[in-house]
Amino acid sequence: MRRHSSRCRDTHSRLLYETRPSTTRLWQNATHVIVLVDTRLFPTAKTCGSNVVPPISFLALIHHTKRPISLRVSSAFSGASRLDIQTLSSEILSPARESNYPTSNHRHHPLTTMPPRNRAKADDAAKTEAKAAVRASSRATVKAKAAAAPAPTRTRAPPKRAASPDTSPSPPPVAKRARNGAAKVATEPKMPPKKTTRRAKTPVANGAPKKAKATATPPPGINPLPSFHDKVRPAMQLFVWGAGNFGQFGMGTDALGEFSKPRRNLWVEEKIGEGAFGDEPGAGLIAVAAGGLHTLFVDEKGTIWSCGVNDDAALGRETKDIPNPDKPGEFLDIDELTAVPHPLTTLVEENFRAVKVAAGDSISAAISDEGKLRVWGSFRANEGSLGFASGLRHQFTPKAVLEDEQCVSVATGNNHLLVLTSQGNIYSWGAGEQGQLGRKILERRKIHGTVPEKVVLGNRGRHAVAIGAGNYHSFAVDEAGDVWGWGLNSAGQTGTGINSADTDSIVQTPRRVPGLSTADLGNDARVVAIAGGDLHTLFLTSDGRVYACGRADSSQLGLPEDHPALKEHAEEHFVPEPVRVEFPVDPEEDPVVQISAGTGFNAAVTRDGALYAWGESEQGEVGVGESGKAVTPAVVVRREGGSFAAMAVSCGGQHTLGLFKKRS
């Protein structure tokens, strides 16, 4: 065999480092580096710079890529002589053989070009090490012969992982080469078994080992999941008033006019008698939501019904080109499909039992008794349709959103959504041009706003217990009772005051609303509900008081014309911070329990069943008759007397819905 020259046959390999001719060499080609150490001539570790050559005989393959350097060792070449460098390097560099070399997981050896060494010192050190190598080799050979077993076959044993140089055992004896060229394999000394310590099993009462839990128990939430209330008998009746020109009343194509006072929905009354809303005759509705031009109902089974305009998929079902089952080749009348409520069958099929619903301009949402969220419809931006999500303009059927969260509440603006989870997290998405999402949305990346993201109330350690929304602004109440507002503030509707530093009158991130903390309210009260209109907002406290802020030029705030706050801001025609709204009956006697805000009008329900409304009444949406607007809260349903008591109310774009219970 020829002596290895200064360069391998592989023309793509180059010599990186040589401690002494043929004792230790580093070879490199395009993808690997070869390290060859002949321990018979170099038995001890040598340190050069930051590189340590391990005192064992092996051929190593080191990948030099941008990834971390990995050490590859072949035990088949252990004990290779200095004359085998060329043959071994050719084999180890062959792509066909590369997969045979296991990777060491112990340590990655840094590869740097070693500095030149003094030739005289190197020769002296090499001579000393060579003598020691011969003595070590002789002793190892004697021991190997004493414990020699029958020569094994040439079948290659499974490769073992190479140990780290710092923790490697003594090297195996070097095999002697016979005259016929076959190598005599020395028996590798056995290593003592590794001691393992077993963790003691925790005893249990019955002596059996305790089984590990399959899944971790989710942490308890600070907000309870929504649930069904006790059934109301007789069932609540649906009353409607305002504008129903587009079928949003759900009374059919014969009732598309305007009502200046509440009118009973006869279609709903008929279905109550048929038992369509529950498991028995007499079952009714439990929740309603009025959107821009559409309406959502929820019955006792948790089924959602919808009616009104469906141009942007707000109804959660298809209404165009629906085949008529009774007349093949014909389609159902779209007016009948929109003016008469129909159930959302896709939710029925998946056994989704809704408890809460919310309706925006063309966006809708629902939460089930299990905390699941479904959303459908479309968002609109300033210049037109924004879409439901990236690449999707309309979502005609309910879609699961935030599947890893348990949702407890949802609020809608015109074109944005807020969702509160059981853990107190707030998510927002939709159109965010007015800051209503609580984060900056770039004009050229507006579609990114349709992805739900968390809203931070000052810092990430603060959690929310209530949320609310206006058309272009948003709110939250934290655990301490502080109220936070953000979004469009052109008329003081966020309640945070007017700050000249706000760009375009936008509160970009959540800011505290003054005067509504527990300390400010007194009586250990806190804000429990928030409802916003176009440019105004209402706040309801736990003891039944109502506060308002924002635009006041059309009686949206329910304040008398001589109210001090209106005089102070007479030129602006708005109130930038919340002020209290007075009702005909003191809250201590009959507290308000629910509020709702429409575009420029409002309504409130009290504990004893009274219904009050105020604001602009262009199409009868206030419900006080032909008189038009109500400057201060006016009685729509009396607290005492009368046939019905108000139980719930929802204000939309130009229409209002009320659930009334017949008095006993």
Coordinates of C-alpha atoms in Angstrom, one line a residue, residues 60-597:
A60 CA -14.5 10.9 12.5
L61 CA -16.7 12.6 10.0
I62 CA -17.7 16.1 10.8
H63 CA -20.3 17.9 8.8
H64 CA -19.3 21.5 8.2
T65 CA -22.5 23.2 7.2
K66 CA -24.4 26.2 8.6
R67 CA -26.1 23.9 11.1
P68 CA -24.4 22.9 14.3
I69 CA -21.4 20.7 13.7
S70 CA -22.1 17.0 14.4
L71 CA -19.6 14.2 15.1
R72 CA -19.8 11.0 13.2
V73 CA -17.7 8.0 14.2
S74 CA -17.1 4.7 12.5
S75 CA -16.0 1.8 14.8
A76 CA -15.2 -0.3 11.7
F77 CA -12.0 1.8 11.2
S78 CA -10.9 1.7 14.9
G79 CA -7.2 1.0 15.1
A80 CA -6.4 2.2 11.5
S81 CA -2.7 2.5 10.8
R82 CA -1.1 5.6 9.3
L83 CA -0.8 3.8 6.0
D84 CA -4.6 3.5 5.7
I85 CA -5.4 7.2 5.5
Q86 CA -6.1 7.3 1.8
T87 CA -8.2 4.1 1.6
L88 CA -10.2 5.0 4.7
S89 CA -10.8 8.6 3.6
S90 CA -12.0 7.5 0.2
E91 CA -14.5 5.1 1.8
I92 CA -15.7 7.5 4.5
L93 CA -16.2 10.3 2.0
S94 CA -18.3 8.1 -0.3
P95 CA -22.0 9.1 -0.2
A96 CA -23.0 5.4 -0.4
R97 CA -21.2 4.6 2.9
E98 CA -22.2 7.8 4.8
S99 CA -25.4 6.4 6.2
N100 CA -23.5 3.6 8.0
Y101 CA -21.9 6.0 10.5
P102 CA -24.0 6.8 13.6
T103 CA -24.1 10.3 15.0
S104 CA -22.8 11.1 18.5
N105 CA -25.2 13.0 20.7
H106 CA -22.7 13.7 23.4
R107 CA -20.6 16.7 22.2
H108 CA -20.0 18.8 19.2
H109 CA -16.3 19.4 18.6
P110 CA -15.4 22.9 17.3
L111 CA -13.4 22.9 14.2
T112 CA -10.8 25.6 13.7
T113 CA -7.6 25.7 11.8
M114 CA -4.9 24.8 14.3
P115 CA -1.8 27.1 14.5
P116 CA 1.5 25.8 13.3
R117 CA 3.8 24.1 15.8
N118 CA 7.5 24.2 16.4
R119 CA 9.0 21.2 14.5
A120 CA 11.7 20.4 17.1
K121 CA 9.3 20.4 20.0
A122 CA 6.8 18.4 18.1
D123 CA 9.4 15.7 17.2
D124 CA 10.5 15.4 20.9
A125 CA 6.9 15.2 22.1
A126 CA 6.1 12.7 19.4
K127 CA 9.0 10.4 20.3
T128 CA 8.0 10.4 24.0
E129 CA 4.4 9.6 23.1
A130 CA 5.4 6.9 20.7
K131 CA 7.3 5.0 23.4
A132 CA 4.4 5.3 25.7
A133 CA 2.1 4.1 22.9
V134 CA 4.2 1.0 22.3
R135 CA 4.2 0.1 26.0
A136 CA 0.4 0.6 26.3
S137 CA -0.2 -1.4 23.1
S138 CA 1.9 -4.3 24.5
R139 CA 0.1 -4.4 27.8
A140 CA -3.3 -4.3 26.0
T141 CA -2.3 -7.1 23.7
V142 CA -1.3 -9.4 26.6
K143 CA -4.6 -8.8 28.4
A144 CA -6.5 -9.4 25.2
K145 CA -4.9 -12.7 24.5
A146 CA -5.6 -13.9 28.1
A147 CA -9.3 -13.2 27.7
A148 CA -9.5 -14.0 24.0
A149 CA -12.6 -15.8 22.8
P150 CA -13.1 -17.6 19.5
A151 CA -12.7 -15.2 16.6
P152 CA -16.0 -13.7 15.7
T153 CA -17.3 -13.8 12.2
R154 CA -17.0 -10.8 9.9
T155 CA -20.6 -9.9 10.4
R156 CA -20.6 -6.3 11.5
A157 CA -22.1 -5.6 14.9
P158 CA -24.7 -2.8 15.2
P159 CA -22.8 0.4 15.7
K160 CA -22.8 2.0 19.1
R161 CA -22.9 5.7 20.0
A162 CA -19.5 7.2 20.5
A163 CA -18.9 8.5 24.0
S164 CA -17.9 12.1 24.7
P165 CA -14.1 12.6 24.9
D166 CA -14.4 13.9 28.4
T167 CA -16.2 10.7 29.6
S168 CA -14.7 8.0 27.4
P169 CA -13.5 4.7 29.0
S170 CA -10.1 3.4 28.3
P171 CA -9.6 2.6 24.6
P172 CA -9.8 -1.0 23.4
P173 CA -6.6 -2.9 22.5
V174 CA -5.4 -2.4 18.9
A175 CA -5.9 -5.3 16.6
K176 CA -2.8 -6.8 15.2
R177 CA -2.6 -7.4 11.5
A178 CA -1.7 -10.9 10.3
R179 CA 0.7 -11.6 7.5
N180 CA -2.2 -12.6 5.2
G181 CA -3.7 -9.2 5.6
A182 CA -6.6 -10.2 7.8
A183 CA -6.8 -8.3 11.1
K184 CA -7.0 -10.2 14.4
V185 CA -9.8 -8.7 16.4
A186 CA -9.1 -8.1 20.1
T187 CA -11.9 -8.7 22.5
E188 CA -13.2 -5.4 23.7
P189 CA -13.2 -5.2 27.5
K190 CA -16.6 -5.2 29.1
M191 CA -17.7 -2.0 30.9
P192 CA -19.4 -2.3 34.3
P193 CA -23.2 -1.9 34.1
K194 CA -24.5 1.6 34.5
K195 CA -26.2 2.1 37.8
T196 CA -29.8 3.4 37.6
T197 CA -31.9 4.8 40.3
R198 CA -35.6 4.1 40.2
R199 CA -38.0 6.5 41.6
A200 CA -40.0 5.0 44.4
K201 CA -43.7 4.6 43.7
T202 CA -46.0 6.6 45.9
P203 CA -48.1 4.2 48.0
V204 CA -51.9 4.6 47.9
A205 CA -54.6 3.3 50.1
N206 CA -55.3 0.1 48.2
G207 CA -51.6 -0.6 47.5
A208 CA -51.9 -0.2 43.8
P209 CA -49.8 2.3 42.0
K210 CA -51.5 5.6 41.2
K211 CA -52.2 6.1 37.5
A212 CA -51.1 9.3 35.8
K213 CA -53.8 11.7 34.6
A214 CA -54.4 11.6 30.8
T215 CA -55.0 15.3 30.5
A216 CA -54.3 18.3 32.8
T217 CA -57.3 19.9 34.5
P218 CA -57.8 23.4 33.0
P219 CA -57.4 26.2 35.5
P220 CA -60.6 27.6 37.0
G221 CA -61.9 30.6 35.1
I222 CA -62.8 33.9 36.7
N223 CA -65.9 34.3 34.5
P224 CA -68.6 31.7 34.6
L225 CA -69.9 30.1 31.4
P226 CA -73.3 31.3 30.2
S227 CA -76.2 29.0 31.1
F228 CA -80.0 28.7 30.4
H229 CA -82.2 30.3 32.9
D230 CA -85.4 28.8 34.3
K231 CA -88.2 28.6 31.8
V232 CA -90.6 31.4 31.9
R233 CA -94.3 30.6 31.9
P234 CA -96.3 32.0 30.3
A235 CA -93.6 32.4 27.6
M236 CA -92.2 35.8 26.8
Q237 CA -93.8 37.5 23.8
L238 CA -91.8 39.4 21.2
F239 CA -92.8 43.0 20.6
V240 CA -91.3 45.2 17.8
W241 CA -91.2 48.8 16.9
G242 CA -89.4 51.2 14.6
A243 CA -88.6 50.4 11.0
G244 CA -89.2 46.9 9.6
N245 CA -89.0 47.7 5.9
F246 CA -86.5 44.8 5.2
G247 CA -88.2 42.1 7.2
Q248 CA -86.2 42.6 10.3
F249 CA -89.3 42.3 12.4
G250 CA -89.8 38.7 11.3
M251 CA -93.5 39.1 10.8
G252 CA -93.7 38.2 7.1
T253 CA -94.0 40.2 3.9
D254 CA -97.3 41.7 5.0
A255 CA -95.6 43.6 7.9
L256 CA -92.8 45.6 6.4
G257 CA -93.8 49.1 7.6
E258 CA -92.9 51.3 10.6
F259 CA -94.4 51.1 14.1
S260 CA -94.1 54.1 16.4
K261 CA -95.2 52.0 19.4
P262 CA -94.5 48.3 20.4
R263 CA -96.5 45.8 18.4
R264 CA -96.8 42.1 19.2
N265 CA -95.2 39.7 16.7
L266 CA -98.0 37.4 15.7
W267 CA -95.8 34.9 13.9
V268 CA -93.8 34.3 17.1
E269 CA -97.0 34.0 19.1
E270 CA -98.3 31.4 16.7
K271 CA -95.1 29.4 17.0
I272 CA -95.2 29.5 20.7
G273 CA -98.6 27.9 20.6
E274 CA -97.3 25.2 18.3
G275 CA -94.4 24.3 20.5
A276 CA -91.8 25.2 17.8
F277 CA -89.5 26.9 20.3
G278 CA -89.1 24.0 22.8
D279 CA -90.1 20.5 23.8
E280 CA -93.6 21.4 24.7
P281 CA -96.4 23.8 23.6
G282 CA -95.9 27.2 25.3
A283 CA -92.1 27.3 24.9
G284 CA -90.9 30.7 23.9
L285 CA -87.8 32.8 23.2
I286 CA -85.0 33.5 25.7
A287 CA -82.9 36.1 23.9
V288 CA -83.0 38.6 21.0
A289 CA -80.5 40.8 19.2
A290 CA -81.2 43.6 16.8
G291 CA -78.5 44.4 14.2
G292 CA -78.2 47.0 11.5
L293 CA -81.0 45.6 9.3
H294 CA -81.4 42.0 10.7
T295 CA -82.6 40.2 13.8
L296 CA -81.6 37.1 15.8
F297 CA -83.8 35.1 18.1
V298 CA -82.9 32.3 20.5
D299 CA -85.5 29.8 21.7
E300 CA -85.6 27.5 24.7
K301 CA -83.9 24.7 22.8
G302 CA -80.9 27.0 22.0
T303 CA -81.9 27.2 18.3
I304 CA -81.1 30.5 16.6
W305 CA -83.6 32.0 14.2
S306 CA -82.8 34.9 11.9
C307 CA -84.6 37.4 9.6
G308 CA -83.9 40.6 7.7
V309 CA -81.3 41.7 5.1
N310 CA -78.9 39.0 4.0
D311 CA -76.8 40.8 1.4
D312 CA -73.6 40.3 3.5
A313 CA -74.5 36.9 5.0
A314 CA -75.7 38.4 8.3
L315 CA -78.5 35.7 8.7
G316 CA -76.1 32.7 8.9
R317 CA -77.9 30.9 6.2
E318 CA -78.3 30.9 2.4
T319 CA -81.4 32.8 1.0
K320 CA -80.6 33.0 -2.7
D321 CA -81.4 30.4 -5.3
I322 CA -82.8 27.9 -2.7
P323 CA -84.6 25.0 -4.5
N324 CA -88.3 24.7 -3.8
P325 CA -88.8 21.1 -2.5
D326 CA -92.5 21.1 -3.6
K327 CA -91.8 22.5 -7.1
P328 CA -88.8 21.0 -8.8
G329 CA -86.9 23.5 -11.0
E330 CA -88.2 26.5 -9.0
F331 CA -86.6 28.5 -6.2
L332 CA -88.1 29.7 -3.0
D333 CA -89.1 33.3 -2.7
I334 CA -86.2 35.3 -1.3
D335 CA -88.6 37.7 0.4
E336 CA -90.2 34.9 2.3
L337 CA -86.8 33.5 3.3
T338 CA -85.7 36.9 4.8
A339 CA -89.0 38.4 6.2
V340 CA -90.0 35.2 8.0
P341 CA -87.6 33.8 10.6
H342 CA -85.8 30.5 9.8
P343 CA -83.6 28.4 12.0
L344 CA -79.9 28.0 11.5
T345 CA -80.0 24.3 10.6
T346 CA -76.2 23.9 10.5
L347 CA -76.0 24.7 14.2
V348 CA -78.9 22.4 15.0
E349 CA -77.1 19.6 13.2
E350 CA -74.0 20.0 15.3
N351 CA -76.1 20.3 18.5
F352 CA -75.0 23.8 19.2
R353 CA -77.2 25.2 21.9
A354 CA -77.0 29.0 21.9
V355 CA -77.4 31.1 25.0
K356 CA -76.2 34.5 23.9
V357 CA -76.3 36.2 20.5
A358 CA -75.0 39.5 19.2
A359 CA -75.7 41.4 15.9
G360 CA -73.7 44.2 14.3
D361 CA -74.2 45.8 10.9
S362 CA -73.5 42.7 8.8
I363 CA -71.7 40.5 11.4
S364 CA -73.3 38.1 13.9
A365 CA -72.1 35.9 16.7
A366 CA -73.4 33.3 19.2
I367 CA -72.1 31.6 22.3
S368 CA -73.3 28.2 23.5
D369 CA -73.8 26.9 27.0
E370 CA -70.4 25.1 26.6
G371 CA -68.6 28.3 25.9
K372 CA -68.2 27.6 22.1
L373 CA -68.2 30.6 19.7
R374 CA -69.7 30.8 16.3
V375 CA -69.4 33.8 13.9
W376 CA -70.8 34.6 10.5
G377 CA -71.4 37.5 8.1
S378 CA -69.0 40.0 6.8
F379 CA -67.1 43.1 8.0
R380 CA -67.1 46.4 6.1
A381 CA -64.4 49.1 6.1
N382 CA -64.7 52.8 5.3
E383 CA -64.5 52.3 1.5
G384 CA -66.6 49.2 1.3
S385 CA -66.6 45.5 2.0
L386 CA -63.6 44.2 4.0
G387 CA -64.6 40.6 4.1
F388 CA -65.0 37.9 6.8
A389 CA -61.3 36.9 6.7
S390 CA -58.4 36.9 4.3
G391 CA -59.5 35.5 1.0
L392 CA -63.2 35.1 2.2
R393 CA -65.7 37.9 1.6
H394 CA -68.8 36.4 3.1
Q395 CA -69.3 33.6 5.7
F396 CA -72.9 32.5 5.0
T397 CA -72.9 29.7 7.7
P398 CA -71.7 29.9 11.3
K399 CA -68.0 29.2 11.7
A400 CA -66.1 28.1 14.8
V401 CA -63.7 30.7 16.1
L402 CA -61.4 30.7 19.1
E403 CA -61.9 26.9 19.4
D404 CA -59.3 26.6 22.2
E405 CA -61.0 29.1 24.4
Q406 CA -64.2 29.0 26.5
C407 CA -66.1 32.2 25.7
V408 CA -68.6 33.8 28.1
S409 CA -69.6 37.0 26.4
V410 CA -69.6 38.7 23.0
A411 CA -70.2 42.3 21.9
T412 CA -70.5 43.8 18.5
G413 CA -69.9 47.2 17.0
N414 CA -70.9 48.0 13.5
N415 CA -68.0 46.1 12.0
H416 CA -66.0 44.6 14.9
L417 CA -66.3 42.0 17.5
L418 CA -65.2 41.7 21.2
V419 CA -65.2 38.4 22.9
L420 CA -64.6 37.7 26.6
T421 CA -63.2 34.3 27.8
S422 CA -63.6 32.5 31.1
Q423 CA -60.0 33.3 31.9
G424 CA -60.6 37.0 31.6
N425 CA -59.0 37.5 28.2
I426 CA -60.4 39.8 25.6
Y427 CA -60.2 39.1 21.8
S428 CA -61.0 41.7 19.2
W429 CA -61.2 41.5 15.4
G430 CA -62.9 43.1 12.4
A431 CA -62.5 46.6 11.0
G432 CA -60.0 48.6 13.0
E433 CA -59.6 51.9 11.2
Q434 CA -61.0 53.9 14.2
G435 CA -58.9 52.1 16.8
Q436 CA -61.8 50.0 18.0
L437 CA -59.7 46.8 18.1
G438 CA -57.3 48.3 20.7
R439 CA -54.3 47.9 18.3
K440 CA -52.8 49.7 15.4
I441 CA -54.0 48.5 12.0
L442 CA -52.1 49.6 8.9
E443 CA -54.2 51.0 6.1
R444 CA -52.5 48.7 3.5
R445 CA -53.0 45.7 5.9
K446 CA -56.6 46.2 7.0
I447 CA -57.4 42.5 6.4
H448 CA -55.1 41.6 9.2
G449 CA -57.7 43.1 11.5
T450 CA -60.0 40.1 10.8
V451 CA -57.7 37.8 12.8
P452 CA -58.6 37.6 16.5
E453 CA -56.0 39.1 18.8
K454 CA -55.8 39.7 22.5
V455 CA -56.5 43.2 24.0
V456 CA -54.2 44.3 26.8
L457 CA -55.7 46.5 29.5
G458 CA -52.7 48.4 30.6
N459 CA -50.6 45.3 31.4
R460 CA -50.9 41.5 30.7
G461 CA -51.6 40.7 34.3
R462 CA -55.0 42.4 34.2
H463 CA -58.1 40.4 33.4
A464 CA -61.6 41.5 32.3
V465 CA -65.0 40.6 33.8
A466 CA -67.2 42.5 31.3
I467 CA -67.1 44.0 27.8
G468 CA -69.1 46.3 25.7
A469 CA -69.0 48.0 22.3
G470 CA -70.4 51.0 20.4
N471 CA -70.4 51.4 16.6
Y472 CA -66.7 52.3 16.5
H473 CA -65.5 52.1 20.1
S474 CA -65.0 49.4 22.7
F475 CA -64.9 48.9 26.5
A476 CA -64.0 46.5 29.2
V477 CA -64.2 46.2 33.0
D478 CA -61.3 44.6 34.9
E479 CA -61.3 42.6 38.1
A480 CA -60.7 45.7 40.2
G481 CA -63.7 47.4 38.8
D482 CA -61.9 49.9 36.6
V483 CA -63.5 50.7 33.2
W484 CA -61.3 50.9 30.1
G485 CA -62.3 52.5 26.7
W486 CA -60.7 52.8 23.3
G487 CA -61.6 53.6 19.7
L488 CA -63.1 56.6 18.0
N489 CA -63.5 59.5 20.5
S490 CA -64.6 62.3 18.2
A491 CA -67.5 63.2 20.5
G492 CA -66.2 61.9 23.8
Q493 CA -67.9 58.5 23.4
T494 CA -65.1 56.5 25.0
G495 CA -65.6 58.5 28.2
T496 CA -61.9 59.0 28.6
G497 CA -62.0 62.8 28.1
I498 CA -60.5 64.8 25.2
N499 CA -56.8 64.6 24.7
S500 CA -55.2 66.8 22.1
A501 CA -52.4 64.3 21.6
D502 CA -54.9 61.7 20.2
T503 CA -54.4 61.5 16.4
D504 CA -57.7 61.9 14.6
S505 CA -59.6 61.8 17.9
I506 CA -58.8 58.1 18.2
V507 CA -57.9 56.3 21.5
Q508 CA -55.6 53.7 20.0
T509 CA -55.1 51.5 23.1
P510 CA -57.3 50.9 26.2
R511 CA -57.4 53.9 28.6
R512 CA -59.1 54.2 32.0
V513 CA -62.5 55.9 32.1
P514 CA -62.6 58.4 35.0
G515 CA -65.4 58.5 37.5
L516 CA -66.6 54.9 37.2
S517 CA -64.2 52.9 39.5
T518 CA -65.6 51.3 42.6
A519 CA -64.1 54.0 44.7
D520 CA -65.7 56.7 42.6
L521 CA -69.1 55.1 42.5
G522 CA -69.3 54.3 46.2
N523 CA -71.8 51.9 47.7
D524 CA -69.4 49.1 46.7
A525 CA -70.8 49.4 43.2
R526 CA -69.1 48.7 39.9
V527 CA -70.0 48.8 36.2
V528 CA -71.6 45.6 35.1
A529 CA -72.7 46.4 31.5
I530 CA -71.8 48.8 28.7
A531 CA -73.8 49.6 25.6
G532 CA -72.7 52.0 22.8
G533 CA -74.4 53.7 19.9
D534 CA -73.0 55.6 17.0
L535 CA -71.4 58.4 19.0
H536 CA -72.5 57.9 22.6
T537 CA -72.3 55.3 25.4
L538 CA -74.2 54.0 28.4
F539 CA -72.8 52.4 31.6
L540 CA -74.9 50.3 34.0
T541 CA -73.8 49.8 37.6
S542 CA -74.4 46.9 39.9
D543 CA -76.8 49.0 42.0
G544 CA -79.0 50.0 39.0
R545 CA -77.6 53.5 38.2
V546 CA -76.9 54.6 34.5
Y547 CA -74.2 56.9 33.3
A548 CA -73.8 58.3 29.8
C549 CA -71.2 60.2 27.7
G550 CA -70.7 61.3 24.1
R551 CA -72.8 63.1 21.6
A552 CA -75.8 65.0 23.1
D553 CA -77.2 67.1 20.2
S554 CA -80.2 64.7 19.7
S555 CA -80.9 63.8 23.3
Q556 CA -78.8 60.6 23.1
L557 CA -77.6 61.0 26.7
G558 CA -81.0 61.5 28.3
L559 CA -80.0 64.7 30.0
P560 CA -82.3 67.7 30.5
E561 CA -81.4 70.7 28.5
D562 CA -80.4 72.6 31.6
H563 CA -78.0 69.9 32.8
P564 CA -74.6 71.4 34.0
A565 CA -72.6 69.1 31.8
L566 CA -74.5 70.3 28.7
K567 CA -73.9 73.9 29.6
E568 CA -70.2 73.3 30.2
H569 CA -69.8 71.8 26.7
A570 CA -72.5 73.8 24.9
E571 CA -70.2 74.6 22.0
E572 CA -69.1 71.0 21.4
H573 CA -72.6 69.4 21.9
F574 CA -71.1 66.4 23.7
V575 CA -70.0 65.3 27.1
P576 CA -66.5 63.7 27.2
E577 CA -66.8 62.0 30.6
P578 CA -69.6 59.9 32.1
V579 CA -72.5 61.7 33.9
R580 CA -75.5 60.2 35.7
V581 CA -78.8 59.7 33.9
E582 CA -81.9 60.3 36.0
F583 CA -85.0 58.1 35.8
P584 CA -88.6 58.8 36.8
V585 CA -88.2 56.3 39.6
D586 CA -85.2 56.3 41.9
P587 CA -82.9 53.3 41.4
E588 CA -83.0 52.4 45.0
E589 CA -86.7 51.7 44.6
D590 CA -86.6 50.2 41.1
P591 CA -83.1 49.7 39.8
V592 CA -82.2 49.4 36.1
V593 CA -81.1 45.8 35.3
Q594 CA -80.5 46.0 31.5
I595 CA -79.5 48.7 29.0
S596 CA -79.3 48.8 25.2
A597 CA -78.1 51.5 22.7

